[in-house]
Short mmCIF file of C-alpha atoms in Angstrom, two decimals:
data_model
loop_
_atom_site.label_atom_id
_atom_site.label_comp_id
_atom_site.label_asym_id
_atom_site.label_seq_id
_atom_site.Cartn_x
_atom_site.Cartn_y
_atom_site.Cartn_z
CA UNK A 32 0.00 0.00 0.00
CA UNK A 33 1.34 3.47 -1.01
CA UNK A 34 1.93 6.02 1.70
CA UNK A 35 0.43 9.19 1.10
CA UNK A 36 2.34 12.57 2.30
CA UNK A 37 0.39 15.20 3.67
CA UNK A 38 2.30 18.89 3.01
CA UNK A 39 0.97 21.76 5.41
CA UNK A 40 1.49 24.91 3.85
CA UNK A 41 -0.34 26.82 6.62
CA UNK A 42 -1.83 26.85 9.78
CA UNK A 43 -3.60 23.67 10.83
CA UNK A 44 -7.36 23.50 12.60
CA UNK A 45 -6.51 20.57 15.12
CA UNK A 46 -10.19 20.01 15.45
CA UNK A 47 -11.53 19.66 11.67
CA UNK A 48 -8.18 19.65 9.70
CA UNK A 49 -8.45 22.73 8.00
CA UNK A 50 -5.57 25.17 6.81
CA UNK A 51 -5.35 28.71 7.03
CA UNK A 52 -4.47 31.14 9.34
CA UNK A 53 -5.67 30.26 12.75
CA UNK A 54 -5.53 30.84 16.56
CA UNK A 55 -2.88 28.90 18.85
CA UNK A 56 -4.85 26.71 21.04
CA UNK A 57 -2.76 27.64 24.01
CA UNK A 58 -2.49 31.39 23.76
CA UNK A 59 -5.30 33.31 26.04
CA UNK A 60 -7.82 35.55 23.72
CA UNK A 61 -10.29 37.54 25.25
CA UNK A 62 -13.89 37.32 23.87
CA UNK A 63 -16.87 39.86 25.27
CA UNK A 64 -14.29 40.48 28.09
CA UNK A 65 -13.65 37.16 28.96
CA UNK A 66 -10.30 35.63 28.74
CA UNK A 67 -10.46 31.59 26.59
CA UNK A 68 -7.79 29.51 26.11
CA UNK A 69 -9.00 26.90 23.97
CA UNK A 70 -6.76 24.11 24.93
CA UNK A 71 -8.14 24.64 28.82
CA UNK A 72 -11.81 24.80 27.15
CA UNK A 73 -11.84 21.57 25.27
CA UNK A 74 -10.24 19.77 28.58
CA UNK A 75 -12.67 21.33 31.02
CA UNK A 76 -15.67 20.83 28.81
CA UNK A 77 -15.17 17.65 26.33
CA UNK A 78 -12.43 16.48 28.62
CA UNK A 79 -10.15 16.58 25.17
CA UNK A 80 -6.37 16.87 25.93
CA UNK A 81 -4.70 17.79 22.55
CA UNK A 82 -1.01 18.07 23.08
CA UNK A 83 1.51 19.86 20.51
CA UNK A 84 3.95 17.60 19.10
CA UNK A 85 7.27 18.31 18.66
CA UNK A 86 9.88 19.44 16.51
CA UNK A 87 9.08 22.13 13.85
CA UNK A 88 5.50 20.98 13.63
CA UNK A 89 4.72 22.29 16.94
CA UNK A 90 3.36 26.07 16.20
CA UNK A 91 2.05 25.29 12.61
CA UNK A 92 -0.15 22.18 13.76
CA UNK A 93 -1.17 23.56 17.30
CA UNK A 94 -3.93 25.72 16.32
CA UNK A 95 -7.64 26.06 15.90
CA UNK A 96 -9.86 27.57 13.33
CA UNK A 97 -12.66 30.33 13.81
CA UNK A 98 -15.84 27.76 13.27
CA UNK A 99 -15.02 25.11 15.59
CA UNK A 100 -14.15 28.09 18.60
CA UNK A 101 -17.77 29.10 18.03
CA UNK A 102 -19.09 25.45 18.40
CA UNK A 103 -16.46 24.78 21.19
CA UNK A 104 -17.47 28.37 22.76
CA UNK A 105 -21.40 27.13 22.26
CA UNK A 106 -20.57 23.57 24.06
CA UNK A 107 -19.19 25.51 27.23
CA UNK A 108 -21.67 27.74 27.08
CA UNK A 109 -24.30 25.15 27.20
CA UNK A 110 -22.36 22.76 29.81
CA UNK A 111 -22.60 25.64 32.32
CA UNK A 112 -25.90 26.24 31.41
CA UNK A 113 -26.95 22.23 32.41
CA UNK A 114 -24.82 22.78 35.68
CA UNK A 115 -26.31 25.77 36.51
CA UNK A 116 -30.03 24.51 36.21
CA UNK A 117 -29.20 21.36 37.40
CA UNK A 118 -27.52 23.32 40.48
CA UNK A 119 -30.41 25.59 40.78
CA UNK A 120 -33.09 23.01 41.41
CA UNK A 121 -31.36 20.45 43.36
CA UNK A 122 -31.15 23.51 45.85
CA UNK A 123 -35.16 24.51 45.39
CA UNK A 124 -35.61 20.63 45.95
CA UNK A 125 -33.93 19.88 49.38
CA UNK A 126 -35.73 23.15 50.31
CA UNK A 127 -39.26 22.12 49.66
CA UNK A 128 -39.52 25.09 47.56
CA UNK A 129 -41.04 22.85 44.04
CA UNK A 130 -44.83 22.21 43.96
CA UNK A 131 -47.12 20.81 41.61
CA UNK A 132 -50.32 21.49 40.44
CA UNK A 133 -52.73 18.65 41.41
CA UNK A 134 -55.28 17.86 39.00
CA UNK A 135 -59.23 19.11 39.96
CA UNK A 136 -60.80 15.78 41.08
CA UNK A 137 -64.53 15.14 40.24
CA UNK A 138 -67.09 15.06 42.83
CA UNK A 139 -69.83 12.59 41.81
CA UNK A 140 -73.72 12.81 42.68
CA UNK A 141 -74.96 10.44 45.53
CA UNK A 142 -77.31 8.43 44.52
CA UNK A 143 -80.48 6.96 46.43
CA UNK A 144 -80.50 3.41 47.79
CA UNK A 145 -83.49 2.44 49.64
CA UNK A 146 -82.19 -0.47 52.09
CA UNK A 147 -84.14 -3.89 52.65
CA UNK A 148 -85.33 -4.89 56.02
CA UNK A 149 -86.71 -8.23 57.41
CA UNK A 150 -90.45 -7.88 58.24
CA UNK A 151 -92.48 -9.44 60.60
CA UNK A 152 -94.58 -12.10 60.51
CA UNK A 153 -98.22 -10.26 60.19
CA UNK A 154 -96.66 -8.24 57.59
CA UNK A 155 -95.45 -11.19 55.79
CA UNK A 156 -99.05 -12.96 56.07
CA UNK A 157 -101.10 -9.43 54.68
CA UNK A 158 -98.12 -10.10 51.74
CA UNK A 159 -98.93 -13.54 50.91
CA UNK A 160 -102.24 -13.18 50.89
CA UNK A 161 -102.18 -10.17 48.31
CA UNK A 162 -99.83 -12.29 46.31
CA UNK A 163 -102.23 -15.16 46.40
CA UNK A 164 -105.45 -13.16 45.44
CA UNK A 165 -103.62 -11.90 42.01
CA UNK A 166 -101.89 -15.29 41.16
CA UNK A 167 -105.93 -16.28 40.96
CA UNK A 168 -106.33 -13.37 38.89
CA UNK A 169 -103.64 -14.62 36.89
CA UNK A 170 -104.94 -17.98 36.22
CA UNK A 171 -108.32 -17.34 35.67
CA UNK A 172 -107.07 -14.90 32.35
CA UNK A 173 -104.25 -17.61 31.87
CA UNK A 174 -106.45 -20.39 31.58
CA UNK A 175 -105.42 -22.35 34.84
CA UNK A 176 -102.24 -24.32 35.61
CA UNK A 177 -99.09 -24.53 33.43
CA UNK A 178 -98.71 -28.24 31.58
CA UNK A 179 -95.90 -29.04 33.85
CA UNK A 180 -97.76 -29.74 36.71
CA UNK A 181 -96.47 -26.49 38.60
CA UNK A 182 -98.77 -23.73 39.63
CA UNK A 183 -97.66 -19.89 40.70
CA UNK A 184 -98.04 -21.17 44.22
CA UNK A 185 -95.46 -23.11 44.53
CA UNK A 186 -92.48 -20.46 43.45
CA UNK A 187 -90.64 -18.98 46.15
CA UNK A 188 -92.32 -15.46 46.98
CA UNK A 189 -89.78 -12.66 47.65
CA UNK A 190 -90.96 -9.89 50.08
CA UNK A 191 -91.56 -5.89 48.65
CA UNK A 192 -89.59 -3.84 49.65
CA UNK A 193 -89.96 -1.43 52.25
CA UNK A 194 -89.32 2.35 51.96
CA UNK A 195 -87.19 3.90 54.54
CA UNK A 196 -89.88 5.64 56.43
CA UNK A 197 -91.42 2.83 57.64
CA UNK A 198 -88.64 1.84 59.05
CA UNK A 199 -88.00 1.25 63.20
CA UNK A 200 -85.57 3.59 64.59
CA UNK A 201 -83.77 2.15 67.19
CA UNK A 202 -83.45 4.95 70.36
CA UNK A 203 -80.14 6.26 70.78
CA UNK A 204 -78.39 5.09 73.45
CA UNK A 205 -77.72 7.51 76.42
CA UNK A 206 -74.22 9.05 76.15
CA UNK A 207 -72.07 8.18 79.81
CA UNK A 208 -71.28 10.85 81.71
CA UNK A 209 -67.19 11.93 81.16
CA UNK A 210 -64.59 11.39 83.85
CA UNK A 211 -63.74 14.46 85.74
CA UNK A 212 -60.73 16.05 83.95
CA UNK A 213 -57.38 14.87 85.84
CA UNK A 214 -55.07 17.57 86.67
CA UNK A 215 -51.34 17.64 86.46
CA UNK A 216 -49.26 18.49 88.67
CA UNK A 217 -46.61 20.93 86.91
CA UNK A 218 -42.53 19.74 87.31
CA UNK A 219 -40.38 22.00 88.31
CA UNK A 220 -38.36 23.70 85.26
CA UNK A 221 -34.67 21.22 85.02
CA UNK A 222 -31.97 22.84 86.47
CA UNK A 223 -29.55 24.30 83.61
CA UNK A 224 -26.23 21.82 83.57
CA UNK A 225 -22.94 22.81 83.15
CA UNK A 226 -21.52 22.60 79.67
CA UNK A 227 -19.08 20.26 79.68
CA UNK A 228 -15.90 21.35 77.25
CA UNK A 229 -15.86 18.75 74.35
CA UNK A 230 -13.39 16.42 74.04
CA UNK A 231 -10.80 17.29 71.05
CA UNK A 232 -10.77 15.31 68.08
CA UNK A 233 -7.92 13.10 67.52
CA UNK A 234 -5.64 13.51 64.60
CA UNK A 235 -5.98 11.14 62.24
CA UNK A 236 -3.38 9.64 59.82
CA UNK A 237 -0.77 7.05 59.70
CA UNK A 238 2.20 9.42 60.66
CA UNK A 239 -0.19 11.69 62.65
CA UNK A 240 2.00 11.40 66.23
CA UNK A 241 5.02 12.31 64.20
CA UNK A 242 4.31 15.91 63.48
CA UNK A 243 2.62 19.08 65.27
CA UNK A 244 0.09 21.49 63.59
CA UNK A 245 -1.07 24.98 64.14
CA UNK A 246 -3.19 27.19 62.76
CA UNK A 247 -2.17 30.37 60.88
CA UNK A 248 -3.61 33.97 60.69
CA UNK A 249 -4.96 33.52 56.73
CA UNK A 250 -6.80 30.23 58.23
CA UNK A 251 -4.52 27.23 56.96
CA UNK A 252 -2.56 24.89 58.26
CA UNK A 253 1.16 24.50 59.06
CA UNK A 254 2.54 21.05 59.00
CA UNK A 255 6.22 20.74 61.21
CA UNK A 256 8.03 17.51 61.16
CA UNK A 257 9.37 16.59 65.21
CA UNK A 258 12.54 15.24 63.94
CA UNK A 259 14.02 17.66 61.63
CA UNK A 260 11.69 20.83 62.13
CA UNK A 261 10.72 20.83 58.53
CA UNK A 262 7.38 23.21 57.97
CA UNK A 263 5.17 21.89 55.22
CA UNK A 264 1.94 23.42 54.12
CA UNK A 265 -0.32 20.10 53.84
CA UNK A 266 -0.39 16.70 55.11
CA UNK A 267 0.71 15.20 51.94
CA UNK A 268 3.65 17.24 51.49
CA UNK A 269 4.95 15.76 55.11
CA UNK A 270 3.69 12.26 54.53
CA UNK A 271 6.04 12.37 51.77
CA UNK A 272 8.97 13.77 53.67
CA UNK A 273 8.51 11.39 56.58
CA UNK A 274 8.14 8.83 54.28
CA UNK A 275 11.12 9.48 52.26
CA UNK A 276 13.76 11.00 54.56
CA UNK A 277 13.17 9.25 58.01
CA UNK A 278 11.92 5.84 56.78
CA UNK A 279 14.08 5.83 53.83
CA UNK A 280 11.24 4.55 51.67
CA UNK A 281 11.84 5.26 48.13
CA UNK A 282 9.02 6.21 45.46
CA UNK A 283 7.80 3.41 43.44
CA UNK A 284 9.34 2.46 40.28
CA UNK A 285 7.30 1.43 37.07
CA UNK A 286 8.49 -1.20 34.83
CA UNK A 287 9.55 -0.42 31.32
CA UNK A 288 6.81 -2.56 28.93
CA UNK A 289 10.07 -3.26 26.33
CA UNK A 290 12.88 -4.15 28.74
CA UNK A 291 13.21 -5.38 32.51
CA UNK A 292 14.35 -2.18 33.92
CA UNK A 293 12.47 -0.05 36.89
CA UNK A 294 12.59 3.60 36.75
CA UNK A 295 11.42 6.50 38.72
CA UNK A 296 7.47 8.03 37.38
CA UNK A 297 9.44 11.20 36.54
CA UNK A 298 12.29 9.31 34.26
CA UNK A 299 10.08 7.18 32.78
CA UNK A 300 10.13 9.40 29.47
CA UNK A 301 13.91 9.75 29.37
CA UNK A 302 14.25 6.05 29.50
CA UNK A 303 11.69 5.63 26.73
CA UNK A 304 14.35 7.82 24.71
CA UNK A 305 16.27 4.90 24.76
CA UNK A 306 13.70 2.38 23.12
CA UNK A 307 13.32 5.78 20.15
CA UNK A 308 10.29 7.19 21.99
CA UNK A 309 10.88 10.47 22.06
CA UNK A 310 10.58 12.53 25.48
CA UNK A 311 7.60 15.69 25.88
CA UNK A 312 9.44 18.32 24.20
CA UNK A 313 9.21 22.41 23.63
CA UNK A 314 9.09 23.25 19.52
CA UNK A 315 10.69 26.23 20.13
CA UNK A 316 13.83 25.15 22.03
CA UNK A 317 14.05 21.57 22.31
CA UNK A 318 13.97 21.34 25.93
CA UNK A 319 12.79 18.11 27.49
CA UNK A 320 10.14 17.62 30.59
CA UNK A 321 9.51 14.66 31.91
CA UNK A 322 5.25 15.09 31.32
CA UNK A 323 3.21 16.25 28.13
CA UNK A 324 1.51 19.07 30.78
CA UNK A 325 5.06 20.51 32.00
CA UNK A 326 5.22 21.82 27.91
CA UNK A 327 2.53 23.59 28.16
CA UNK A 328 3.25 25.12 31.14
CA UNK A 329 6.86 26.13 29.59
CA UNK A 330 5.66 27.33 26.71
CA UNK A 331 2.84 29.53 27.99
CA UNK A 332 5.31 31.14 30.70
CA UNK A 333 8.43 31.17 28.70
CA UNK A 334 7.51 31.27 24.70
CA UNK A 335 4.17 33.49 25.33
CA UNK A 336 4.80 35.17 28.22
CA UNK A 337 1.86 34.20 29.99
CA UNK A 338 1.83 36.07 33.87
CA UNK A 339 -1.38 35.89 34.74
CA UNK A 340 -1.03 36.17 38.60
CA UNK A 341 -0.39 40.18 39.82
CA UNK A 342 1.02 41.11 43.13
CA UNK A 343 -1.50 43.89 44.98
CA UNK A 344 0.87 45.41 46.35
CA UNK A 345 3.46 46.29 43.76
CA UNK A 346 1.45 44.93 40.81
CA UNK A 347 4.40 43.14 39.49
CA UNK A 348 3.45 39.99 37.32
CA UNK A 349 4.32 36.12 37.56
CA UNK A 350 3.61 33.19 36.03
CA UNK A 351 2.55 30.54 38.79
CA UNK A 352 0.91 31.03 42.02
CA UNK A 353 4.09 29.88 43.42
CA UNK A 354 6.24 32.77 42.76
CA UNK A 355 3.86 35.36 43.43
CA UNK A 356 3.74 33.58 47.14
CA UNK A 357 6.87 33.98 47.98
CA UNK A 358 7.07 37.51 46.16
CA UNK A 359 4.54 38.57 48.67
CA UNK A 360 6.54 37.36 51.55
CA UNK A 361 9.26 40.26 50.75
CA UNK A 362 5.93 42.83 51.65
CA UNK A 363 5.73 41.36 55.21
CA UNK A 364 7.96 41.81 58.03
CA UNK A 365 6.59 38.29 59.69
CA UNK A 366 9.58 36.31 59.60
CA UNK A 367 8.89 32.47 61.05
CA UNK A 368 12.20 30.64 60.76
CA UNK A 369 14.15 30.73 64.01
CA UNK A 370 17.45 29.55 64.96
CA UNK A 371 17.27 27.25 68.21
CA UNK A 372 20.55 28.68 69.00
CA UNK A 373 20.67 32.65 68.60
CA UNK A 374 16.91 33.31 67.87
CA UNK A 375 17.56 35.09 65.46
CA UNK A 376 15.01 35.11 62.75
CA UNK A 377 14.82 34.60 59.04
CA UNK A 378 12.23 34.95 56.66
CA UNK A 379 13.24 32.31 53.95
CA UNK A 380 13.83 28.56 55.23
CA UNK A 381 16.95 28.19 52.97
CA UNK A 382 18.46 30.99 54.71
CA UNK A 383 17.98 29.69 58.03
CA UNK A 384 20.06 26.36 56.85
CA UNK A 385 23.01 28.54 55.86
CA UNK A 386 23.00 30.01 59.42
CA UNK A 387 22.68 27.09 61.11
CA UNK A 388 25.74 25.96 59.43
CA UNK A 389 27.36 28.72 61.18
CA UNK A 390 26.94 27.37 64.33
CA UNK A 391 27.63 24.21 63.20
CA UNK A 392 31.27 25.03 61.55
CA UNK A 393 30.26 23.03 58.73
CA UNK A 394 31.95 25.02 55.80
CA UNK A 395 31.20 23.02 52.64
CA UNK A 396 32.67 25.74 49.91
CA UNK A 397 36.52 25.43 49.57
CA UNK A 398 38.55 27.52 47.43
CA UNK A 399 40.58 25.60 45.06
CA UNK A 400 43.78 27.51 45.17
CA UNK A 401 44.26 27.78 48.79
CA UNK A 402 41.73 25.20 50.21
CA UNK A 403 40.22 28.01 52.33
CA UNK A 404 37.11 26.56 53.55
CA UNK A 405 33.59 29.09 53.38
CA UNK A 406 29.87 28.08 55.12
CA UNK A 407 28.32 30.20 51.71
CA UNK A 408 29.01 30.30 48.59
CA UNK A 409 28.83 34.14 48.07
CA UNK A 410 31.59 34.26 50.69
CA UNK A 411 33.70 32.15 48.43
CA UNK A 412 33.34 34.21 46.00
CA UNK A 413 34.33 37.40 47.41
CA UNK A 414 37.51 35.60 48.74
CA UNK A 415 38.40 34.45 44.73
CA UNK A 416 37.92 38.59 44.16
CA UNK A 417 40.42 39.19 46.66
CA UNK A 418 42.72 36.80 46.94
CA UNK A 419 42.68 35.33 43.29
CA UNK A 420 41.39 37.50 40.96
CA UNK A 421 43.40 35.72 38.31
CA UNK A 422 41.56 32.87 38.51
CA UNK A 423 37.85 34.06 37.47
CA UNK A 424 36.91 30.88 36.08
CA UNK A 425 37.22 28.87 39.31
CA UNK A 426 34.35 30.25 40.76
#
């Protein structure tokens, strides 16, 4: 079977194929003053992940056409539409607040039933002998007795029935007089009892005895480890550093599916570069990540220049949540790192290391001229200015 080669002279739609000049699925646009990126829409909406590939394919052939944004912008549009109805009454139905209108039921007219009673015996007798005057009446037009043998007389006779008036009422029976009405005696009101402080809830968790937790002014959570006074901001962070550093357990390896070695989750890719799969890599400058969603993330912050997170303060712009957290913490004087053996404090944890060492006389940079030992590296650095400035490249 031939092959047949497919030349892309322009932009390619991802979605329908088509060429022309298009929009970049990952670059934000703003539409009626609303900010889209497409590549976010059709993963939030048709849960669609469309990665770019790499190489010089990557801008050309990650794009998307004007028609299907207007059927992808009509999809979301109608997905939060659903959600929002469906939201709405759920809520007016836990509250009672949905009623229907009950059809108008029909009221039919009574109708008269006159009600047969037993008679007694001289009413019974007048009966019968009515009845037996006309059955001679009868016979004496009908010419005598039926050829069977059986005369009128000898059929059972049913009694008439009786109207309702002439019917005995029974007297009412006489109604018994009530009890007289018992009256309670009132209890006194309860005496009020102390409330009794609840008991606190117990942490739970695997590691839970091997850390301490308080409470900070914005309302999370601080995490410190007891053994090496590590701060972490959730529980998952130090399960992972307890797990790691004190009980030495190592993260899980996955098997390769083409050989028999075990790597790492985050060097699986650059292992498959060794079977000719190539890693997640940027089209613009060849850089590798170990997941398809880090090249995104590169190429929105780096390529596009993408800072969509602004400092109040200063209104300076960065690219991840991350940054702009520890931007802010250079507009607060709170400082929460404290040596155990000066208290002196430190706003950064990395800082507090290097004075610790300090204490410590650990003095890891050397200088390689005169093996002059430093505890930082900037101090290193300031001796190879002084003492060997002929030597810039060694530091």
């Amino acid at each position: 079977m031939a092959t047949k080669t497919w030349k892309i002279e322009k932009d390619l739609c991802r979605c329908c194929h088509g060429e022309g000049a298009f929009n970049n699925l990952a670059e934000p646009r703003t539409f009626l003053d609303k900010v889209e990126v497409y590549s976010d829409m059709l993963r939030e909406c048709l849960d669609i992940d469309i990665p770019p590939v790499p190489g010089e394919l990557c801008a050309i052939t990650y794009t998307i056409c004007n028609a299907c944004i207007a059927r992808l912008r009509d999809a979301c549009n109608f997905k939060k539409q659903v959600q929002d109805c469906e939201q709405r009454f759920m809520t007016l139905y836990y509250k009672n607040a949905i009623q229907g209108l009950k059809p108008a039921t029909k009221v039919k007219e009574e109708i008269e039933v006159s009600i047969e009673h037993a008679q007694s015996d001289t009413d019974a007798d007048i009966v019968l002998k009515k009845e037996d005057e006309d059955d001679d009446d009868d016979n004496h037009f009908l010419g005598g007795d039926d050829d069977d043998g059986m005369s009128d007389d000898d059929l059972p006779i049913k009694p008439p029935k009786q109207s309702v008036s002439t019917m005995k009422t029974r007297p009412k029976p006489k109604p018994k007089p009530k009890a007289p009405p018992v009256v309670k005696k009132l209890k006194p009101p309860p005496k009020p009892k102390k409330a009794e402080p609840k008991p606190a809830k117990e942490k739970k968790g695997k590691y839970a005895d091997e850390f301490t937790f308080t409470k900070k002014p914005d309302g999370g959570t601080e995490y410190a480890c007891k053994h090496c006074q590590s701060v972490f901001r959730s529980n998952n962070s130090y399960v992972q550093h307890y797990r790691q550093v004190h009980l030495k357990e190592r993260p899980k390896l996955r098997a390769c599916h083409l050989c028999d070695v075990k790597v790492p989750g985050y060097m699986r890719a650059f292992h498959m570069e060794q079977h000719g799969l190539p890693a997640p890599t940027c089209g613009s400058c060849g850089k590798k990540f170990a997941y398809p969603h880090q090249v995104l993330r590169h190429q929105k912050t780096f390529h596009m220049g993408e800072k969509n997170f602004v400092c109040t303060t200063c209104n300076f712009k960065f690219s991840t949540n991350y940054d702009l957290k520890n931007h802010e913490k250079t507009h607060s004087s709170h400082k929460p790192f404290s040596c155990e053996y000066c208290n002196k404090t430190f706003r950064w944890k990395k800082s507090l290391k290097t004075h610790v060492m300090i204490h410590l006389g650990v003095k890891n940079h050397a200088c390689a001229v005169c093996k002059a030992a430093f505890v930082q590296q900037s101090s290193l650095k300031y001796h190879m200015a002084k003492k060997h400035p002929e030597n810039p490249n060694l530091y």
